PDB file of C-alpha atoms in Angstrom:
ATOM      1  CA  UNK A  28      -4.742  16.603 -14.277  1.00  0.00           C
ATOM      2  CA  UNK A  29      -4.916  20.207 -12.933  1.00  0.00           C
ATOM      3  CA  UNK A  30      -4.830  18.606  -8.721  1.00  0.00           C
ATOM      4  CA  UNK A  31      -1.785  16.735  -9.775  1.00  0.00           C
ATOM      5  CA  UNK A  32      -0.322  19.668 -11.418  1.00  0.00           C
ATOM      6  CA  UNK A  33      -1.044  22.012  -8.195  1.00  0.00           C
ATOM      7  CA  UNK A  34       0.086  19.188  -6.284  1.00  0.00           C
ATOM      8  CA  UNK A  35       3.249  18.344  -8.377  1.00  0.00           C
ATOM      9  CA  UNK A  36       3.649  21.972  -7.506  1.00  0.00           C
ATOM     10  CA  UNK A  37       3.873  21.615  -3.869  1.00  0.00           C
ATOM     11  CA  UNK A  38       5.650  18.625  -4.434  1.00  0.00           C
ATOM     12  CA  UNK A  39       8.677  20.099  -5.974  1.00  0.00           C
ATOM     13  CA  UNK A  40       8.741  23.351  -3.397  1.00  0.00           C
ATOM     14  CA  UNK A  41       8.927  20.669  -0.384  1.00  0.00           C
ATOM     15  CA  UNK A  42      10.393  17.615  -1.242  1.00  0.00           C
ATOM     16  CA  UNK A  43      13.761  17.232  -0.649  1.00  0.00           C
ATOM     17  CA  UNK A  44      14.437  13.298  -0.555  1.00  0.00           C
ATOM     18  CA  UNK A  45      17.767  12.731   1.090  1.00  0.00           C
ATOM     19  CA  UNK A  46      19.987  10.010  -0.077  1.00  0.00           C
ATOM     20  CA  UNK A  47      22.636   8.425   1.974  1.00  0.00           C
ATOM     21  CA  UNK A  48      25.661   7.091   0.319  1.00  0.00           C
ATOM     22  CA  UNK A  49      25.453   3.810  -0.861  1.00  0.00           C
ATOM     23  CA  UNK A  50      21.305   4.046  -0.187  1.00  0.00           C
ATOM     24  CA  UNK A  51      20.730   2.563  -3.309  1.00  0.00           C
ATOM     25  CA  UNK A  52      17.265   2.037  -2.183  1.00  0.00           C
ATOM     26  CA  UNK A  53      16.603   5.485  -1.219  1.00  0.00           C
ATOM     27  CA  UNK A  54      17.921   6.123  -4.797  1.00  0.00           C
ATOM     28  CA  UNK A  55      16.150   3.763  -6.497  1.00  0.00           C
ATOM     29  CA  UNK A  56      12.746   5.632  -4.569  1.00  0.00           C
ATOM     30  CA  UNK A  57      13.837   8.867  -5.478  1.00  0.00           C
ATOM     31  CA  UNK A  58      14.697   8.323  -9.324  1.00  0.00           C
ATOM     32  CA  UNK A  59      11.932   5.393 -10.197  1.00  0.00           C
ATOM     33  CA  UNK A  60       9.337   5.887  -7.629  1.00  0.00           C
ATOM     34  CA  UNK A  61       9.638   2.444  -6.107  1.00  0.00           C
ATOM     35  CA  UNK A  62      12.646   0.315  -4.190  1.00  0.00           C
ATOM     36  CA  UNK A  63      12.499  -3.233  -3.445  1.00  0.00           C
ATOM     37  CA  UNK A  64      12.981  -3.714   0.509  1.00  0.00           C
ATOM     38  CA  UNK A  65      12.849  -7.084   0.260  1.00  0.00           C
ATOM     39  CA  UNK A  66      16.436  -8.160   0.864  1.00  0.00           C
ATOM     40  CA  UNK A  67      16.649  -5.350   3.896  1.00  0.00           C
ATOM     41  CA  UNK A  68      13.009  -6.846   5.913  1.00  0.00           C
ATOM     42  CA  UNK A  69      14.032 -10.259   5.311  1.00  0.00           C
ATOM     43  CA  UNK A  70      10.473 -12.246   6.041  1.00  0.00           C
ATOM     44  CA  UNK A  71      10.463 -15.822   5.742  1.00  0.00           C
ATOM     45  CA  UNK A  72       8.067 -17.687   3.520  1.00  0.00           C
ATOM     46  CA  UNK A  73       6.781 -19.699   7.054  1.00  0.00           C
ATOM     47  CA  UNK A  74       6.211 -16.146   8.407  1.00  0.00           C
ATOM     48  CA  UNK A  75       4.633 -15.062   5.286  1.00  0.00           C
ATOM     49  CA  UNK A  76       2.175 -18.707   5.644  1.00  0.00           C
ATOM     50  CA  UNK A  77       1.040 -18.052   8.968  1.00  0.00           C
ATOM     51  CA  UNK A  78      -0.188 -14.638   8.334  1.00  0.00           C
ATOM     52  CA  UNK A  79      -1.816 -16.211   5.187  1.00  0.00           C
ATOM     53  CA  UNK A  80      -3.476 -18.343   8.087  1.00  0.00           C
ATOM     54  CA  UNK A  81      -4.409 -15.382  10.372  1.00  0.00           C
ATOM     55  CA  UNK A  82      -6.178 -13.464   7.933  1.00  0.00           C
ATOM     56  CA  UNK A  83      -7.921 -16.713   6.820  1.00  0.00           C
ATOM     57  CA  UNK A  84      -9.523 -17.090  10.035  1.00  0.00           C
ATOM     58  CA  UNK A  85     -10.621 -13.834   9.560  1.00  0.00           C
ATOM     59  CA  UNK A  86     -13.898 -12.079   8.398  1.00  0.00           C
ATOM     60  CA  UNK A  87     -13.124  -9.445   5.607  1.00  0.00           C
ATOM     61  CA  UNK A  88     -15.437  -6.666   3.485  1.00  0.00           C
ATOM     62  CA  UNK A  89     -16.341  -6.723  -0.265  1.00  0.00           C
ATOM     63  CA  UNK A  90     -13.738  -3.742  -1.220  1.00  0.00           C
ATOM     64  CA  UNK A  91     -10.399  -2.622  -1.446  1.00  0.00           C
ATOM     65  CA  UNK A  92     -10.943  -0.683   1.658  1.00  0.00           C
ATOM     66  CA  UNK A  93     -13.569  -1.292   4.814  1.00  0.00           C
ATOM     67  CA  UNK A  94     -15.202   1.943   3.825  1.00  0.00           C
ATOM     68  CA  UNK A  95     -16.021   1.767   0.291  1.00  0.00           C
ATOM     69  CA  UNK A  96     -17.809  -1.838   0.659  1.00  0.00           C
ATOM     70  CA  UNK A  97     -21.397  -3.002   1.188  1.00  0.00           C
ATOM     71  CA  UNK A  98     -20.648  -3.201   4.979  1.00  0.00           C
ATOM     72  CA  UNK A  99     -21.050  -7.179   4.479  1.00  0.00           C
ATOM     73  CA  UNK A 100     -18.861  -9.126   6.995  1.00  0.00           C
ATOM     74  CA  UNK A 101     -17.962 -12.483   5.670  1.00  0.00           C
ATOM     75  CA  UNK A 102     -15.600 -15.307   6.703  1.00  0.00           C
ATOM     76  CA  UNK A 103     -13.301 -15.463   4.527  1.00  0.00           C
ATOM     77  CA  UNK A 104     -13.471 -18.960   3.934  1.00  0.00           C
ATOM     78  CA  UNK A 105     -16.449 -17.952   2.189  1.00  0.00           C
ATOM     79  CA  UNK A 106     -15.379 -16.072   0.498  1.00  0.00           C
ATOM     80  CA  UNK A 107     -13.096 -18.275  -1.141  1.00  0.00           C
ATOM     81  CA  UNK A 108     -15.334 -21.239  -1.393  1.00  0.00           C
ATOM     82  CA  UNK A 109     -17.934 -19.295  -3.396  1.00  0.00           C
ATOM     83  CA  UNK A 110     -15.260 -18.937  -6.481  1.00  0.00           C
ATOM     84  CA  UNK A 111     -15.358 -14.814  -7.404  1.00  0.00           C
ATOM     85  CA  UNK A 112     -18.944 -15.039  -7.225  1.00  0.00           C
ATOM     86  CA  UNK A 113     -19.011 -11.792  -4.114  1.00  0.00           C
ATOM     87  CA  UNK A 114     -16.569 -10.129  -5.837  1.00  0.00           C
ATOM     88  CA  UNK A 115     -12.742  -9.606  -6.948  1.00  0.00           C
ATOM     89  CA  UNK A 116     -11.173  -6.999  -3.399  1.00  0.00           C
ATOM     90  CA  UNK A 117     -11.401  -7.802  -0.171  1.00  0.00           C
ATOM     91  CA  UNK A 118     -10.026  -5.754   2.868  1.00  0.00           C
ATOM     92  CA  UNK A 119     -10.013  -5.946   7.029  1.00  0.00           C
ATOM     93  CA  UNK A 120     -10.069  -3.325   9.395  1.00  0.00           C
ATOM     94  CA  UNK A 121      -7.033  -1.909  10.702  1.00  0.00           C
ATOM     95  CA  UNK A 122      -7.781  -3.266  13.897  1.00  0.00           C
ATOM     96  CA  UNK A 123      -7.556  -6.922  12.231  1.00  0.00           C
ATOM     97  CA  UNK A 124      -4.320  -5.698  10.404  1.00  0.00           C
ATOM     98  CA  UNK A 125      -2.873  -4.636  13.598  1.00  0.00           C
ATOM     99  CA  UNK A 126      -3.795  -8.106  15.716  1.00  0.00           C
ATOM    100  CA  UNK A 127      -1.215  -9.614  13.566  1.00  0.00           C
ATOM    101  CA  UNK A 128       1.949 -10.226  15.777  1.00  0.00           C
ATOM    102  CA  UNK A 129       3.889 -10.627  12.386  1.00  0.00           C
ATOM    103  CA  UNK A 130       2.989  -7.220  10.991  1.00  0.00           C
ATOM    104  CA  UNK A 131       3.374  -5.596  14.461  1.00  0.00           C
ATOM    105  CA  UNK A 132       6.382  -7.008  14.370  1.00  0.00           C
ATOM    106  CA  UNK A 133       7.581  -5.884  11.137  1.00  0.00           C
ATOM    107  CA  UNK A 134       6.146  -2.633  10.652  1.00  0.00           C
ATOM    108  CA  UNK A 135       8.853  -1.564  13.677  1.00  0.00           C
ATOM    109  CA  UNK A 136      11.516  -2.413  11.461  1.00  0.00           C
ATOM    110  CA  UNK A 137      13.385   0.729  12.035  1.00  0.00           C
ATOM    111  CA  UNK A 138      13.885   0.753   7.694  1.00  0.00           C
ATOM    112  CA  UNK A 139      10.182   1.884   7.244  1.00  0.00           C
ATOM    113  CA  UNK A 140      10.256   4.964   9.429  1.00  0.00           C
ATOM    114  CA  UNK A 141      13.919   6.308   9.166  1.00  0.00           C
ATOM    115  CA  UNK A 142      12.939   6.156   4.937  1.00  0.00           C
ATOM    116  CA  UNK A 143       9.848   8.106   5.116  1.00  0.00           C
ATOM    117  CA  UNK A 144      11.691  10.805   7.093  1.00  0.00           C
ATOM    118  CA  UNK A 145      14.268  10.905   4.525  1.00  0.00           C
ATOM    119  CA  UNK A 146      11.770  10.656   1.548  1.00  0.00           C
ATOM    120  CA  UNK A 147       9.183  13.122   3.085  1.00  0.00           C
ATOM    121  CA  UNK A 148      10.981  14.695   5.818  1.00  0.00           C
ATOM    122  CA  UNK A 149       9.742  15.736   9.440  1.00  0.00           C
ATOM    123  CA  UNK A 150       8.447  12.953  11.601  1.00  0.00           C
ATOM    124  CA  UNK A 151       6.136  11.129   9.531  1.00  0.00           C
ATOM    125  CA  UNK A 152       3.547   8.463  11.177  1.00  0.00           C
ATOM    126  CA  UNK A 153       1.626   5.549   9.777  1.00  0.00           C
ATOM    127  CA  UNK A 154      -2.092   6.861   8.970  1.00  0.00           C
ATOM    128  CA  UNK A 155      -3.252   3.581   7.134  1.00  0.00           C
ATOM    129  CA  UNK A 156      -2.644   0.555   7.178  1.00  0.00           C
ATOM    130  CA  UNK A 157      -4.835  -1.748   4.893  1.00  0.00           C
ATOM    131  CA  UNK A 158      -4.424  -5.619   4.039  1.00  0.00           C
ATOM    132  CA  UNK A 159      -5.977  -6.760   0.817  1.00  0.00           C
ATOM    133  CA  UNK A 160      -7.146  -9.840  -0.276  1.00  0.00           C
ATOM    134  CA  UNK A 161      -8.430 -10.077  -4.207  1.00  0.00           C
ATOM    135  CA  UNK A 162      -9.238 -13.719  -5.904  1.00  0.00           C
ATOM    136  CA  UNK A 163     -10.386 -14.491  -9.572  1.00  0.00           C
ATOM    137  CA  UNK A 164     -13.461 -12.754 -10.287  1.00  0.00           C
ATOM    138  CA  UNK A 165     -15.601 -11.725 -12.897  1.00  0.00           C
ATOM    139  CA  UNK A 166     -15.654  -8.483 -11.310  1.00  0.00           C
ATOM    140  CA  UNK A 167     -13.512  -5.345 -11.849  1.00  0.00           C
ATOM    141  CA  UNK A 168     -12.770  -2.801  -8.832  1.00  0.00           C
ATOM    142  CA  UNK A 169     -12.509   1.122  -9.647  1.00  0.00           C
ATOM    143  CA  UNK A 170      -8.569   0.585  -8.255  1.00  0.00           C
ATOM    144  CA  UNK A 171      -7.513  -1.435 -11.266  1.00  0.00           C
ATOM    145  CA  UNK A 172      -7.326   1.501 -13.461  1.00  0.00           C
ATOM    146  CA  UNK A 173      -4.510   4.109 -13.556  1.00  0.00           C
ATOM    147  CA  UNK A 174      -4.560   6.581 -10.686  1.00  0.00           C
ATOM    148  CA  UNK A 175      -2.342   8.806  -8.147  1.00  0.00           C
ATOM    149  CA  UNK A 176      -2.977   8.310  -4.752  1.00  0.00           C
ATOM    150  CA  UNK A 177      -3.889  11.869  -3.415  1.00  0.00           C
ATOM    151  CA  UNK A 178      -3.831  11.322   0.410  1.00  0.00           C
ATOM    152  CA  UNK A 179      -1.366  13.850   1.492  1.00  0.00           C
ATOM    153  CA  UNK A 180       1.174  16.365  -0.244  1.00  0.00           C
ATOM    154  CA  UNK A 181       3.470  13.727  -0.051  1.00  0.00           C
ATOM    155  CA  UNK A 182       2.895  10.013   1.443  1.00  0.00           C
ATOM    156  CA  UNK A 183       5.379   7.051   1.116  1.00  0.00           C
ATOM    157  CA  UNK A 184       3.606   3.259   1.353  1.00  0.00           C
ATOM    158  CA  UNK A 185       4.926  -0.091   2.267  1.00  0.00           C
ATOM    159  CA  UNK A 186       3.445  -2.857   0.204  1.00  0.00           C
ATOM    160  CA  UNK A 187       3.972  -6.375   1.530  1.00  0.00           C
ATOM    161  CA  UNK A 188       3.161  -9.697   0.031  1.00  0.00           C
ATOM    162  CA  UNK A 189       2.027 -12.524   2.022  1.00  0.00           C
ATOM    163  CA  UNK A 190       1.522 -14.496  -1.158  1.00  0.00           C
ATOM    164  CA  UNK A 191       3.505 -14.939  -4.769  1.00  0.00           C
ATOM    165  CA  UNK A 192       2.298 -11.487  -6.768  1.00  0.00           C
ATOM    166  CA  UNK A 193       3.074 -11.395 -10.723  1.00  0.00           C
ATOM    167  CA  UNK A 194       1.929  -9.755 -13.190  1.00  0.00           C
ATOM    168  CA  UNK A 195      -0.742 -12.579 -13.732  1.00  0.00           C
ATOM    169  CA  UNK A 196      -1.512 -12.727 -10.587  1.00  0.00           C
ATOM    170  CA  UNK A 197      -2.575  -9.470  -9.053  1.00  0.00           C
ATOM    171  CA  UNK A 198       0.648  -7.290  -8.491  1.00  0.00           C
ATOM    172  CA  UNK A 199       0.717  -3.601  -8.736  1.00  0.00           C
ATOM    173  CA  UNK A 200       1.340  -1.680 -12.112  1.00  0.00           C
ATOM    174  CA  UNK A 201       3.461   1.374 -11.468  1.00  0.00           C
ATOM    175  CA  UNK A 202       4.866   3.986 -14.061  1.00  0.00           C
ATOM    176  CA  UNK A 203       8.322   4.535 -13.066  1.00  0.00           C
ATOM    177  CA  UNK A 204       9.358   8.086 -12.934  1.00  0.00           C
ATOM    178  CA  UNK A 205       5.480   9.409 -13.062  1.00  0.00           C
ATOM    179  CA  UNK A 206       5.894  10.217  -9.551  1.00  0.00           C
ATOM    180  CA  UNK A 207       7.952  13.667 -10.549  1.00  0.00           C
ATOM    181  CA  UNK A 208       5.873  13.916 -13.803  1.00  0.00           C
ATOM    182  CA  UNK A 209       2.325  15.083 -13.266  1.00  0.00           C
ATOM    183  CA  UNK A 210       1.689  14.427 -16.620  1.00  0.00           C
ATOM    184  CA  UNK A 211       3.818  12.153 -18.458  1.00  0.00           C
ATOM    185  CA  UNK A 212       4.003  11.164 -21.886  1.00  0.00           C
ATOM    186  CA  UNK A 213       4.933   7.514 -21.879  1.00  0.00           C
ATOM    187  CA  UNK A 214       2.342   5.874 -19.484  1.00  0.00           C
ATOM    188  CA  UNK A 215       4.122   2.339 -19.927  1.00  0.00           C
ATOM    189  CA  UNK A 216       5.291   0.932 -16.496  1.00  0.00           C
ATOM    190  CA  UNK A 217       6.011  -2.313 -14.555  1.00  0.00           C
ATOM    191  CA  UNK A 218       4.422  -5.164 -12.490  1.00  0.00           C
ATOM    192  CA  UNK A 219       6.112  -5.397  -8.858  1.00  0.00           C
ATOM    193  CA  UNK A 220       6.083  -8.682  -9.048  1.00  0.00           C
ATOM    194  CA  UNK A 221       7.471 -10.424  -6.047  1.00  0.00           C
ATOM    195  CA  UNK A 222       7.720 -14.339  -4.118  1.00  0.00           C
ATOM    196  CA  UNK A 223       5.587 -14.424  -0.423  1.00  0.00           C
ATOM    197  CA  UNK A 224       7.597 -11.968   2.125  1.00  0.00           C
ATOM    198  CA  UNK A 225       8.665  -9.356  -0.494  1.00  0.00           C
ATOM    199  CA  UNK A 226       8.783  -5.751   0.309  1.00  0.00           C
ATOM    200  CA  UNK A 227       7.875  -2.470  -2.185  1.00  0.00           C
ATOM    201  CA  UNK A 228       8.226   1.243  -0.924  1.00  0.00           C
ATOM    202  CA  UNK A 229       6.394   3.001  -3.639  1.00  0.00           C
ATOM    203  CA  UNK A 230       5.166   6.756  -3.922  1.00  0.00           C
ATOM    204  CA  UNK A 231       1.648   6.406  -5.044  1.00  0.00           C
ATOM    205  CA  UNK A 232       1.504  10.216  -5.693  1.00  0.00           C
ATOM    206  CA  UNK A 233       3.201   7.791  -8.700  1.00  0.00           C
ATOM    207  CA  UNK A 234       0.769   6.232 -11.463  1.00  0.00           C
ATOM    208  CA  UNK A 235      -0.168   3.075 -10.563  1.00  0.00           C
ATOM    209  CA  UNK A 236      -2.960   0.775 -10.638  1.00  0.00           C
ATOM    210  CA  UNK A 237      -4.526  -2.407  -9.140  1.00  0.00           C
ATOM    211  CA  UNK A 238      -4.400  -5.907 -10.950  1.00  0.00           C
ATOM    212  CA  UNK A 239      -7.682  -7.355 -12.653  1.00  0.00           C
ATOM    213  CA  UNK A 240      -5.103 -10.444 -13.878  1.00  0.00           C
ATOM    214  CA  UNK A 241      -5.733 -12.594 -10.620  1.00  0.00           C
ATOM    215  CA  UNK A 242      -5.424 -16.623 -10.702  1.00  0.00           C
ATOM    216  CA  UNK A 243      -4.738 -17.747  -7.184  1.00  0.00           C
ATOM    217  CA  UNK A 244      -5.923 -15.640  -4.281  1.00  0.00           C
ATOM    218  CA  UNK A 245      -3.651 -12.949  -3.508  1.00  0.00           C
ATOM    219  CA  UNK A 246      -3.097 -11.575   0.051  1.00  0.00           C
ATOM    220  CA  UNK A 247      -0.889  -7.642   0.376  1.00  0.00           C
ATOM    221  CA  UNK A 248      -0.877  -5.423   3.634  1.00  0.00           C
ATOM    222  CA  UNK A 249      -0.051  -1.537   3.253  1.00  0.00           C
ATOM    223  CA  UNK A 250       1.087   0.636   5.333  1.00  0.00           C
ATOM    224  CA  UNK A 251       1.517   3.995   4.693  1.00  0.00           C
ATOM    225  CA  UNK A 252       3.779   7.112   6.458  1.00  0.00           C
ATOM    226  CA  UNK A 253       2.514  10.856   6.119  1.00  0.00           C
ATOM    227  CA  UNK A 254       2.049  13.649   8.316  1.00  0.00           C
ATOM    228  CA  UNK A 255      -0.836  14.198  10.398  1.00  0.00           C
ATOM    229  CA  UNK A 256      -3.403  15.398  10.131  1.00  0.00           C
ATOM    230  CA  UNK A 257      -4.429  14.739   6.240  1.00  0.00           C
ATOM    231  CA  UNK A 258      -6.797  14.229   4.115  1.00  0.00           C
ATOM    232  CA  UNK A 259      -6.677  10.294   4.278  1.00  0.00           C
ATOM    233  CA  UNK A 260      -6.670  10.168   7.802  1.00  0.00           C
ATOM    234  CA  UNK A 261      -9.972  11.268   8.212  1.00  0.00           C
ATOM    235  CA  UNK A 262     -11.661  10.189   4.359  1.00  0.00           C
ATOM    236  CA  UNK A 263     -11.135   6.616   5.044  1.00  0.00           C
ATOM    237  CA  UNK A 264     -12.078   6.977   8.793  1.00  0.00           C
ATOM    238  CA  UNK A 265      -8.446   6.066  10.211  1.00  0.00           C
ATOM    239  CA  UNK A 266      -8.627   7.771  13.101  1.00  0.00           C
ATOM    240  CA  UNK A 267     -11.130   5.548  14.903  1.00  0.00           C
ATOM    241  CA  UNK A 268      -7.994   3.176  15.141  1.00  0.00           C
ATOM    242  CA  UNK A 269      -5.722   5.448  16.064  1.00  0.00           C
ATOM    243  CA  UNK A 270      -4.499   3.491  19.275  1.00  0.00           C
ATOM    244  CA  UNK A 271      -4.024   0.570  16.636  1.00  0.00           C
ATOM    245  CA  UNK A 272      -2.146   2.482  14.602  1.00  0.00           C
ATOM    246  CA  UNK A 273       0.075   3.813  16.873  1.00  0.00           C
ATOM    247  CA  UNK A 274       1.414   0.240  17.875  1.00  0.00           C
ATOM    248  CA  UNK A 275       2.992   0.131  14.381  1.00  0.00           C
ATOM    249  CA  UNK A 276       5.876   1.553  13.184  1.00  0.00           C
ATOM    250  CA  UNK A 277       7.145   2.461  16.898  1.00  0.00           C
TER     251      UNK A 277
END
């Protein structure tokens, strides 16, 4: 409680989210914490399949990021085939994230970076970027329980769904309005829930947690805008992709 307090601190002194008329997005960011994009990016469910194939092909590590897993590379075909038996999260390396010509593609949707400047100000660049994949397990990652993402002063990240999300099946819990509260009252929130191709901006400085609930595989990338250097950036090892990383968003 006391880091988001000093943080919340910092927070207020520096944030100054600018809102366009008629940005009801940018609104609904600054007032709730999250905005649906969805509408705006506009990915098709046949885009949203074939990156459901790419990452299929893939070979992927036992957590919700490369770092904090065994170091196990699997195909992920078996991972699916062996039924939540190695575990609920999944994640690729950036590099693997970044091969994708659909997310190359629509990470440079000129949305993503002209909101984070607004929301965060100065000239923010992507320092993660992260794609998920979690399936019906016994198991129960650390992620799935309410937290504030502390990578930066102040971060805005892209969440997009390659696959149907609900709140049965894996999507994001997120307390509107805790983003401005470092220590609110009311903890109750909201699933994003969302069809294949939608689009969240959320401020994870925001509580929020992961999704235990999972009955079909569920595939999310994230990409997230801050200002470099920061704590993230070099925690989670980022910067040995930095020439993958600086394809996105551009």
């Amino acid at each position: 409680r006391l880091k988001a307090r000093n943080l919340h601190r910092l927070r207020t002194q520096t944030l100054r989210p600018s809102c366009a008329p008629g940005d009801q997005a940018m609104r609904d960011l600054a007032e709730r914490g999250y905005a649906d994009l969805s509408a705006t990016i506009g990915i098709t469910p046949e885009e949203a399949a074939r990156v459901v194939d790419y990452f299929y092909a893939a070979k992927a590590y036992d957590s919700q990021v490369p770092l904090n897993s065994s170091f196990v590379l699997r195909d992920v075909r078996e991972i699916l085939a062996a039924g939540g038996a190695l575990g609920d999260y999944f994640s690729f390396t950036p590099d693997v994230s970044a091969g994708c010509e659909t997310i190359r593609r629509v990470t440079r949707h000129p949305v993503f970076k002209s909101m984070a400047r607004a929301y965060i100000g100065g000239d923010p660049q992507i320092y993660s970027i992260n794609t998920m994949l979690t399936v019906p397990s016994a198991a129960n990652h650390q992620v799935t329980g309410l937290h504030r993402d502390f990578d930066d002063y102040a971060q805005l990240t892209f969440f997009i769904y390659w696959t149907a999300t609900g709140a049965k099946n894996g999507a994001t819990f997120f307390v509107p309005g805790s983003h401005r509260d470092p220590d609110p009252v009311d903890q109750s929130g909201l699933y994003l829930e969302g069809r294949a191709g939608s689009v969240f901006a959320v401020d994870t400085f925001g509580l929020h947690s992961g999704n235990a609930n999972v009955q079909v595989p569920r595939l999310t990338t994230w990409f997230r805008f801050g200002h470099l250097p920061n704590f993230a950036y070099y925690s989670d090892k980022n910067y040995l992709f930095a020439a993958e990383l600086a394809k996105l968003g551009a």
